Short mmCIF file of C-alpha atoms and ligand atoms in Angstrom, two decimals:
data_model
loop_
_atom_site.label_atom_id
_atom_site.label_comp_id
_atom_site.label_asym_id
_atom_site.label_seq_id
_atom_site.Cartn_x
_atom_site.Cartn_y
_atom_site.Cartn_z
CA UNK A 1322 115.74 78.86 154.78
CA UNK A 1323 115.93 77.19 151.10
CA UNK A 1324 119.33 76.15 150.35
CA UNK A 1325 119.00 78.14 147.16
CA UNK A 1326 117.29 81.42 146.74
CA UNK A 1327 117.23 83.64 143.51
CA UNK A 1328 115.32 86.98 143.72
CA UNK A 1329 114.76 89.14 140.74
CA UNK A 1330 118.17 87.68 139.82
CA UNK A 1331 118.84 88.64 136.27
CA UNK A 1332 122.10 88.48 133.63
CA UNK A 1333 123.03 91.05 131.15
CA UNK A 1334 125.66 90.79 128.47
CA UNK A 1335 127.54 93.49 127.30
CA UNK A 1336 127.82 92.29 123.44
CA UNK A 1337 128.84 94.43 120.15
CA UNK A 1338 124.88 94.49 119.37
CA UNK A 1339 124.20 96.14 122.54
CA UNK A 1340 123.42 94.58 126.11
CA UNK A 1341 121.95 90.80 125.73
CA UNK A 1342 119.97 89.90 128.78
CA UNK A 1343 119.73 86.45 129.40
CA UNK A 1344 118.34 85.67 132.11
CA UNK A 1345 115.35 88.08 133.36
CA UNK A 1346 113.70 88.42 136.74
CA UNK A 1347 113.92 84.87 138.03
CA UNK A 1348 112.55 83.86 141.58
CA UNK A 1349 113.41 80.31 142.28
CA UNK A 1350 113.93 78.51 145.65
CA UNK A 1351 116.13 75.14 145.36
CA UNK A 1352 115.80 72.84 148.84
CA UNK A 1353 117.85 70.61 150.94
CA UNK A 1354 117.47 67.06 149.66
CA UNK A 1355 115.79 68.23 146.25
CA UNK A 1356 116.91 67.20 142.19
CA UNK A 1357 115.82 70.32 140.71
CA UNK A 1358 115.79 69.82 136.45
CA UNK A 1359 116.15 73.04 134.43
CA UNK A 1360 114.55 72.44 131.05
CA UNK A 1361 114.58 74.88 128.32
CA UNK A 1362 115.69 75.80 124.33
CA UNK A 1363 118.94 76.42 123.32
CA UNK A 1364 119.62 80.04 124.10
CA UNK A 1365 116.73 80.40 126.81
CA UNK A 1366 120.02 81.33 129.19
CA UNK A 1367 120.13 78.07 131.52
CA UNK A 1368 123.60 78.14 131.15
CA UNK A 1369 123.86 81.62 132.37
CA UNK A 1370 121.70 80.89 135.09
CA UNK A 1371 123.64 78.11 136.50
CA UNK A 1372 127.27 80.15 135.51
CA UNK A 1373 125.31 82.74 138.20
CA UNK A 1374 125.10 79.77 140.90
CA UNK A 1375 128.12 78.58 140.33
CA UNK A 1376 130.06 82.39 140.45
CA UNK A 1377 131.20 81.40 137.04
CA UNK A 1378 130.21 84.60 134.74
CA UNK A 1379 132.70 85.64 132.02
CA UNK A 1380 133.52 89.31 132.63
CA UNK A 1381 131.03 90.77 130.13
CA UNK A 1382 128.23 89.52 132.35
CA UNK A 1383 126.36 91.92 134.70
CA UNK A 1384 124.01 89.93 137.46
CA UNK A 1385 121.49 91.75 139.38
CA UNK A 1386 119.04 90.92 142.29
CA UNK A 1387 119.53 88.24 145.18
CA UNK A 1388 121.25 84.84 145.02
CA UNK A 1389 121.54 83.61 148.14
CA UNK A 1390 123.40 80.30 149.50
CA UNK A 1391 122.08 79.63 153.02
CA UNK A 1392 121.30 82.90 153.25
CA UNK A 1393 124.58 84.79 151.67
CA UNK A 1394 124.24 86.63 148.25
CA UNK A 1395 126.56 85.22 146.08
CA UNK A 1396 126.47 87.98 143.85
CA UNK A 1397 128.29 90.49 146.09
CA UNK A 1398 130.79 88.15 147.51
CA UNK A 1399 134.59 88.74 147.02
CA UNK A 1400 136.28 87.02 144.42
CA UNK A 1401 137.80 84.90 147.53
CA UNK A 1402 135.51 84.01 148.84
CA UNK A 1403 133.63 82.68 145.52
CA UNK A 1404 136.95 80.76 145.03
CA UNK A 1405 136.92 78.94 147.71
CA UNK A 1406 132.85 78.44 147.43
CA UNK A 1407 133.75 76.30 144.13
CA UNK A 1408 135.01 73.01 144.54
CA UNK A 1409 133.82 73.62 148.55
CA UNK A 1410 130.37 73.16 148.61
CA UNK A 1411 129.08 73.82 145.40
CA UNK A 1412 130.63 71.43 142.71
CA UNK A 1413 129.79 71.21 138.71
CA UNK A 1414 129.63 68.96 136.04
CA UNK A 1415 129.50 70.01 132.63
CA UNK A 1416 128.86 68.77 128.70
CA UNK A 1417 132.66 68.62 128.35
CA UNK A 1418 134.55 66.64 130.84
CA UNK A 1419 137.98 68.33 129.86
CA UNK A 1420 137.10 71.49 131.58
CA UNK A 1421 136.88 69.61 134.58
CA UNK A 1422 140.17 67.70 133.84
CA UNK A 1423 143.25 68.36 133.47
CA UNK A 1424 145.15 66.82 130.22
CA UNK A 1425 148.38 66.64 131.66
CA UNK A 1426 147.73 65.34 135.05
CA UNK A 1427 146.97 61.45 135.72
CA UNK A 1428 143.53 60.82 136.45
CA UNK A 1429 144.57 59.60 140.40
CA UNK A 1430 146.65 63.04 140.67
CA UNK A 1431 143.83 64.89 140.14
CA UNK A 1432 141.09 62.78 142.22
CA UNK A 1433 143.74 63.64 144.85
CA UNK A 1434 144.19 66.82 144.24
CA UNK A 1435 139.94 67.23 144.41
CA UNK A 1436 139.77 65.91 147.81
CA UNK A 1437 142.86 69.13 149.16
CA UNK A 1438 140.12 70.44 151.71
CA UNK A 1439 139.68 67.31 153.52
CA UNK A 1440 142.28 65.97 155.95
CA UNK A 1441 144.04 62.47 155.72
CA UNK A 1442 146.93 60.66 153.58
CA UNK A 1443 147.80 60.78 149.85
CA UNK A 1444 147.16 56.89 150.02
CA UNK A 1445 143.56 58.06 152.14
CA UNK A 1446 142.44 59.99 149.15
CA UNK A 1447 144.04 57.35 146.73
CA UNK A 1448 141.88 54.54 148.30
CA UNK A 1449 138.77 56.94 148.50
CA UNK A 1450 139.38 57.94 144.89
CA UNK A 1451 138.66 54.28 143.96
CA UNK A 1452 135.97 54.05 146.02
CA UNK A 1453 134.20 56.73 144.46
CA UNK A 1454 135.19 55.16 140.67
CA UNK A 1455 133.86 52.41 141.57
CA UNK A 1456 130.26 53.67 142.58
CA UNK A 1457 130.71 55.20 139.37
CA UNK A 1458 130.88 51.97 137.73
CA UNK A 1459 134.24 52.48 136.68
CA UNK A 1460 135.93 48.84 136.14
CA UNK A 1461 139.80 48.43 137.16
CA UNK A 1462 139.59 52.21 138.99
CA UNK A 1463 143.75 51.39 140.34
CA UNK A 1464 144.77 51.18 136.49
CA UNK A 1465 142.49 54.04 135.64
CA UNK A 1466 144.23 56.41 138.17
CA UNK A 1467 147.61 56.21 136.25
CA UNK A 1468 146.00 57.38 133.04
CA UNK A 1469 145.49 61.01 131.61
CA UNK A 1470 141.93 61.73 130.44
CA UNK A 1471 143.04 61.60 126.67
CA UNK A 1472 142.90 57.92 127.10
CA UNK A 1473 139.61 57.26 128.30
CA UNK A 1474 136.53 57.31 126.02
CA UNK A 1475 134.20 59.90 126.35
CA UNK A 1476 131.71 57.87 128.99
CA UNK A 1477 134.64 56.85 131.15
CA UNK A 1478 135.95 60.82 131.42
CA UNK A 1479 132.34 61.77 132.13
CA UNK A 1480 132.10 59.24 135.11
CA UNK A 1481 135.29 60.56 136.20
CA UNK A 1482 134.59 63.93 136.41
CA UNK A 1483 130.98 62.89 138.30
CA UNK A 1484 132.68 60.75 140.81
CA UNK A 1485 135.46 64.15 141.12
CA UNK A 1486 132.47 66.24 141.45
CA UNK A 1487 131.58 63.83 144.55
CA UNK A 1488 134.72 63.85 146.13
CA UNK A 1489 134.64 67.36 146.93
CA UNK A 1490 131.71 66.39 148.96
CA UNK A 1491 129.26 69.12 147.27
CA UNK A 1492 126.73 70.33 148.64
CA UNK A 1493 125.02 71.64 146.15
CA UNK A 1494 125.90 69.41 142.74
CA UNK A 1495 125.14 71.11 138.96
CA UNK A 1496 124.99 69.05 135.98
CA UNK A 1497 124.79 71.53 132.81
CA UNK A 1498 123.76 69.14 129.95
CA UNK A 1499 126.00 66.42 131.37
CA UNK A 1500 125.05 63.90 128.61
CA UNK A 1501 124.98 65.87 125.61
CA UNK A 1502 127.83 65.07 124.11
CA UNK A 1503 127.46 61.40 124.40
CA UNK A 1504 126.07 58.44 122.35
CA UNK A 1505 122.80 57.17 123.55
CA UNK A 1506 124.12 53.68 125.25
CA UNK A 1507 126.28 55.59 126.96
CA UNK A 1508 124.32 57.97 127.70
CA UNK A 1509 121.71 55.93 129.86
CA UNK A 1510 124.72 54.90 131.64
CA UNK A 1511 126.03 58.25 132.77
CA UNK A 1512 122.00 59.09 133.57
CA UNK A 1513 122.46 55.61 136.15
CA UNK A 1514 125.42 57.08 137.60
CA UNK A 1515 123.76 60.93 138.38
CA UNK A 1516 120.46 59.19 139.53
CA UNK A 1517 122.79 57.30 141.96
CA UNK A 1518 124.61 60.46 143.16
CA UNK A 1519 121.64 61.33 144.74
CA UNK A 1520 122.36 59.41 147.82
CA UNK A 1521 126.19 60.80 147.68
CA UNK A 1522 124.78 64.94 147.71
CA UNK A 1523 124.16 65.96 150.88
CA UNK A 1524 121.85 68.84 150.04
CA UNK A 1525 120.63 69.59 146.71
CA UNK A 1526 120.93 68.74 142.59
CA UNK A 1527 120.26 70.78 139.36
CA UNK A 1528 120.33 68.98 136.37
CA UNK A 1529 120.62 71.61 132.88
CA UNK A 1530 119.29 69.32 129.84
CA UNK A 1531 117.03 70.01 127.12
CA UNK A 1532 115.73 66.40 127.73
CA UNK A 1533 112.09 66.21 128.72
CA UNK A 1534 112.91 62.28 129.55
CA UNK A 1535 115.98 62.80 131.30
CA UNK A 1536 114.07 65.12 133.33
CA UNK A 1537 111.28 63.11 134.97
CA UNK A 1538 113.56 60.74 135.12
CA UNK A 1539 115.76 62.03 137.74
CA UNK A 1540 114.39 65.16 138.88
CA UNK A 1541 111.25 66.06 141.46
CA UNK A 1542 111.05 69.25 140.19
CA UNK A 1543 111.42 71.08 137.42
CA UNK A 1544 111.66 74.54 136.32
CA UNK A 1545 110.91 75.46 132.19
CA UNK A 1546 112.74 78.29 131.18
CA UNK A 1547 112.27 80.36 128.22
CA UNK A 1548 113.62 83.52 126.72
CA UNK A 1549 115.50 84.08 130.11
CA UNK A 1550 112.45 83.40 131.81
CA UNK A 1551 111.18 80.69 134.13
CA UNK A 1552 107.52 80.22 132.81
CA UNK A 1553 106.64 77.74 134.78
CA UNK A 1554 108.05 75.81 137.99
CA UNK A 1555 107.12 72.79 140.33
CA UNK A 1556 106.96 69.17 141.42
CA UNK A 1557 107.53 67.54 138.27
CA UNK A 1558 104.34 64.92 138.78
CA UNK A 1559 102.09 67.91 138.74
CA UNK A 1560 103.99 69.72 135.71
CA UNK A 1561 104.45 66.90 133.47
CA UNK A 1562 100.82 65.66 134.24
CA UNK A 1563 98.35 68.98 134.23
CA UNK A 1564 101.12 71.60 132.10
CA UNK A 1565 99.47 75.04 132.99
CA UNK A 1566 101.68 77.20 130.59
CA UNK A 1567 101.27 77.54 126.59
CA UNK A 1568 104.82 76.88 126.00
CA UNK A 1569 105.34 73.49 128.78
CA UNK A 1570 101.98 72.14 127.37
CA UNK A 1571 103.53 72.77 123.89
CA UNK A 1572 106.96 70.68 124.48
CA UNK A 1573 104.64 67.74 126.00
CA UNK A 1574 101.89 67.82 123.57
CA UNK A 1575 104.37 66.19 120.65
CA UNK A 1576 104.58 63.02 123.25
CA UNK A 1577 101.36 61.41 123.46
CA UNK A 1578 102.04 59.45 126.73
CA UNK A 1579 104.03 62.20 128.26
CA UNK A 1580 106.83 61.00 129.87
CA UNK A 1581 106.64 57.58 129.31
CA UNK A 1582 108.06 57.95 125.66
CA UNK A 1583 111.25 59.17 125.77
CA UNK A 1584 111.50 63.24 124.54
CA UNK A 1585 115.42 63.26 123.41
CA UNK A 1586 114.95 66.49 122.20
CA UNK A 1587 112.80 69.48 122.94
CA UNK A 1588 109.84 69.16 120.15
CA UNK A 1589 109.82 71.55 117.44
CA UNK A 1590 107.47 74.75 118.40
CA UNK A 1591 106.67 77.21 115.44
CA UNK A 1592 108.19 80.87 115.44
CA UNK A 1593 111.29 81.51 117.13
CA UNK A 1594 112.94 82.53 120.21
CA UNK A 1595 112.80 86.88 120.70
CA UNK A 1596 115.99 88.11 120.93
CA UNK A 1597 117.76 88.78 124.44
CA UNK A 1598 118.12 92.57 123.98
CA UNK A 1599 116.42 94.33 126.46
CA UNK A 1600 113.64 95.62 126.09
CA UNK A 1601 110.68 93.28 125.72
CA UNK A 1602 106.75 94.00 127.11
CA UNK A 1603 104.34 91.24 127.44
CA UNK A 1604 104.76 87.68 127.86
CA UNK A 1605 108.10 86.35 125.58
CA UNK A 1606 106.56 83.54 124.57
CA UNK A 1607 103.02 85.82 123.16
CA UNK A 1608 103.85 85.57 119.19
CA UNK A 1609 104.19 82.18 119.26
CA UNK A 1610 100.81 81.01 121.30
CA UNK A 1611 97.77 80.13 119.94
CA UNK A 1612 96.37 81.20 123.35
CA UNK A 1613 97.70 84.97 123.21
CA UNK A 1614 95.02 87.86 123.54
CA UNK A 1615 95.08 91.64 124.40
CA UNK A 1616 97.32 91.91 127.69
CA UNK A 1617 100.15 89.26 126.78
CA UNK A 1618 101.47 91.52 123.89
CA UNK A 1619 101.68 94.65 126.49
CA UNK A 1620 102.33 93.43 130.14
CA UNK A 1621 104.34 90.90 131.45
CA UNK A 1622 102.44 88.25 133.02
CA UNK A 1623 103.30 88.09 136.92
CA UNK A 1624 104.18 85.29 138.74
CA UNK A 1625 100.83 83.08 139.93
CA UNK A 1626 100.93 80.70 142.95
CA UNK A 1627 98.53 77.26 141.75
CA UNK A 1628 97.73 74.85 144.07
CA UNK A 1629 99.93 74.03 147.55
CA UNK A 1630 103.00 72.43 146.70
CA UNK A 1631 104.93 75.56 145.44
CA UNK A 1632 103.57 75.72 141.63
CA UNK A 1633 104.11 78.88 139.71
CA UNK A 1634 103.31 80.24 136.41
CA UNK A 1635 103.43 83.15 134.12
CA UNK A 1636 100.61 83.27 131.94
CA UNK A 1637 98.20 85.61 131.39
CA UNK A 1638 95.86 83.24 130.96
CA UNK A 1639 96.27 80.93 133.44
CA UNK A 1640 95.28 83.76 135.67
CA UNK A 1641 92.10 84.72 133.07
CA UNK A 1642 90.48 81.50 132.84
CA UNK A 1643 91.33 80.98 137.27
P1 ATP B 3175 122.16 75.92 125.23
O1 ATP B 3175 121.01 74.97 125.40
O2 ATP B 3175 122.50 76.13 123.80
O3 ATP B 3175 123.34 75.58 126.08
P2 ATP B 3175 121.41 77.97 127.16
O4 ATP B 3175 119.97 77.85 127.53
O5 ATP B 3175 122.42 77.41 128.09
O6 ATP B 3175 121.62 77.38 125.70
P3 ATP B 3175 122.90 80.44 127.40
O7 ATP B 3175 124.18 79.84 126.97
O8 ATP B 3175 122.75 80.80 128.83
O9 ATP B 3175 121.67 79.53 126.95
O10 ATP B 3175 122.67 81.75 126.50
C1 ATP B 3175 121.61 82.67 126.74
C2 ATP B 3175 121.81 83.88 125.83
O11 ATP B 3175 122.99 84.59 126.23
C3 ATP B 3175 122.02 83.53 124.36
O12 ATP B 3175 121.38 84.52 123.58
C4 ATP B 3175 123.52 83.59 124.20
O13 ATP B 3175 123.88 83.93 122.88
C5 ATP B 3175 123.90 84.72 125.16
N1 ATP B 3175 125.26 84.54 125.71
C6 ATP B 3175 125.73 83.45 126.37
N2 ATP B 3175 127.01 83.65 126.77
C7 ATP B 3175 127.36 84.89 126.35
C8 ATP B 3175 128.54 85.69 126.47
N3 ATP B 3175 129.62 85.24 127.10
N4 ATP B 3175 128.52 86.93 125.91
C9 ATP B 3175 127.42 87.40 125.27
N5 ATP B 3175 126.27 86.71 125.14
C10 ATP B 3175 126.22 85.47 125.67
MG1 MG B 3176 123.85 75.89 127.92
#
């Protein structure tokens, strides 16, 4: 059994122009021991995705389908029990540190206060606190612990709220666009400090980012999602090297040596986005692809197996030219 298991999960928004959905139809398996990257434009609903996994949807959000956590759909689970699931097994990190913080509560209160389901001493989960700061790279983590978040430069609270993330001992860890809002030195630091939590996650990763780079730099596989739609998903060496869908062959195709140069932002595609209202036939990304002929405007593509390793794609001609 996958650690992670969507089905046909989808999101729709109730919204003043009528129901939005965001995120349509996706199958996706996430394993034990995997770094799964989510790559997509702004607006092609990664964030709803994740808010799904993490049984974080605002109120005006309507899931459907399976999304199951060893086995148990999180979708019809008391609001309890999806309490107690957060910060207990499944932790987050996010662009802005401050959700994760508290402003009014030192930084060591609250690296306490992260650690309430394990057993052991206030000065246990001091001394572990600074344990984990330090794996962060955090310097002086006992004069850190006295200070409130305000304090701390942007890097610093992002480290912080990684190395709370890792107290709680997650078991699944998700990183929605975790460097976003940083400068690019500091970025590369924060990226050190996730590809390092890898050995701290005992289970699984999903990193959110529109950053091609970022990607197959800490991920093995990757998932491209577009319009609400995963288009294509796999080990990243076989993705980034041999892209089998329009759009994924489009964002590499602006970066001559692939992944060696570094993609800090998704390349510019001509045409735009369709808009999340529901009804839709054919393949979302058909009026923008030079590719496109007479099914993709009139049936959605369906979901093709290539090669062994798990590999799937939604094209309609992938499956043509097969
Ligand atoms: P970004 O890269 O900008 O973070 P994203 O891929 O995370 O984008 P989402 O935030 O999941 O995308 O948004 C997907 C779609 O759902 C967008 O059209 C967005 O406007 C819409 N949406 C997101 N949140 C809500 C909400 N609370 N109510 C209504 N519509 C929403
Ligand atoms: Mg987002």
């Amino acid at each position: 059994m996958a650690l992670l298991e969507m089905h046909n999960l989808s999101v729709t928004y109730a919204s003043d122009k009528g129901p939005l959905k965001a995120v349509r139809q996706i199958s996706l398996q996430v394993e034990k021991g995997e770094v799964l990257g989510l790559v997509g434009e702004s607006g092609s609903g990664k964030s709803t995705l994740v808010g799904a996994m993490l049984t974080l949807l605002p109120p005006n959000a309507q899931a459907s389908g399976q999304l199951l956590y060893h086995g148990q759909d999180l979708l019809a689970l008391p609001e309890s029990a999806k309490r107690r699931l957060r910060g207990n097994g499944i932790a987050t990190v996010s662009q802005d540190p401050f959700t994760a913080l508290n402003p009014v509560i030192t930084i060591g209160k609250q690296l306490v206060a992260f650690q309430h389901h394990k057993p052991g001493s206030k000065a246990d989960k001091l001394n572990h606190a600074v344990k984990m700061l330090e794996r962060v790279g955090i310097s002086d983590p006992q004069g850190r612990l006295k200070q409130y978040p305000h304090e701390l430069s942007g890097g610093i609270r992002q480290r912080i709220a990684i190395a709370a993330a890792l107290l709680t001992e997650p078991e699944l860890l998700i990183a929605d666009e975790p460097t976003t809002a940083l400068d690019a030195t500091t970025e590369m630091q924060v990226v050190e400090v996730l590809k390092a939590s890898r050995q701290l996650v005992d289970g699984a990763i999903i990193f959110v980012t529109h950053d091609l780079h970022l990607v197959s730099a800490l991920c093995d596989k990757v998932a491209v999602m577009y319009a609400g739609e995963i288009v294509e998903a796999g080990p990243i060496g076989e993705i980034f090297g041999s892209p089998a869908h329009p759009y994924t062959r489009a964002l590499l195709a602006c970066d001559p040596e692939r992944i060696e140069v570094a993609t800090r932002e998704l390349p510019f595609i001509a045409g735009s986005v369709p808009m999340p209202s529901v009804h839709r036939v054919g393949c979302p990304f058909q009026p923008r692809c030079s590719l496109a002929f007479a099914p993709c405007g009139s049936e959605t593509p369906p979901e093709t197996l290539l090669g062994e390793k798990g590999r799937t794609v939604r094209c309609h001609k992938v499956n043509a030219d097969a």
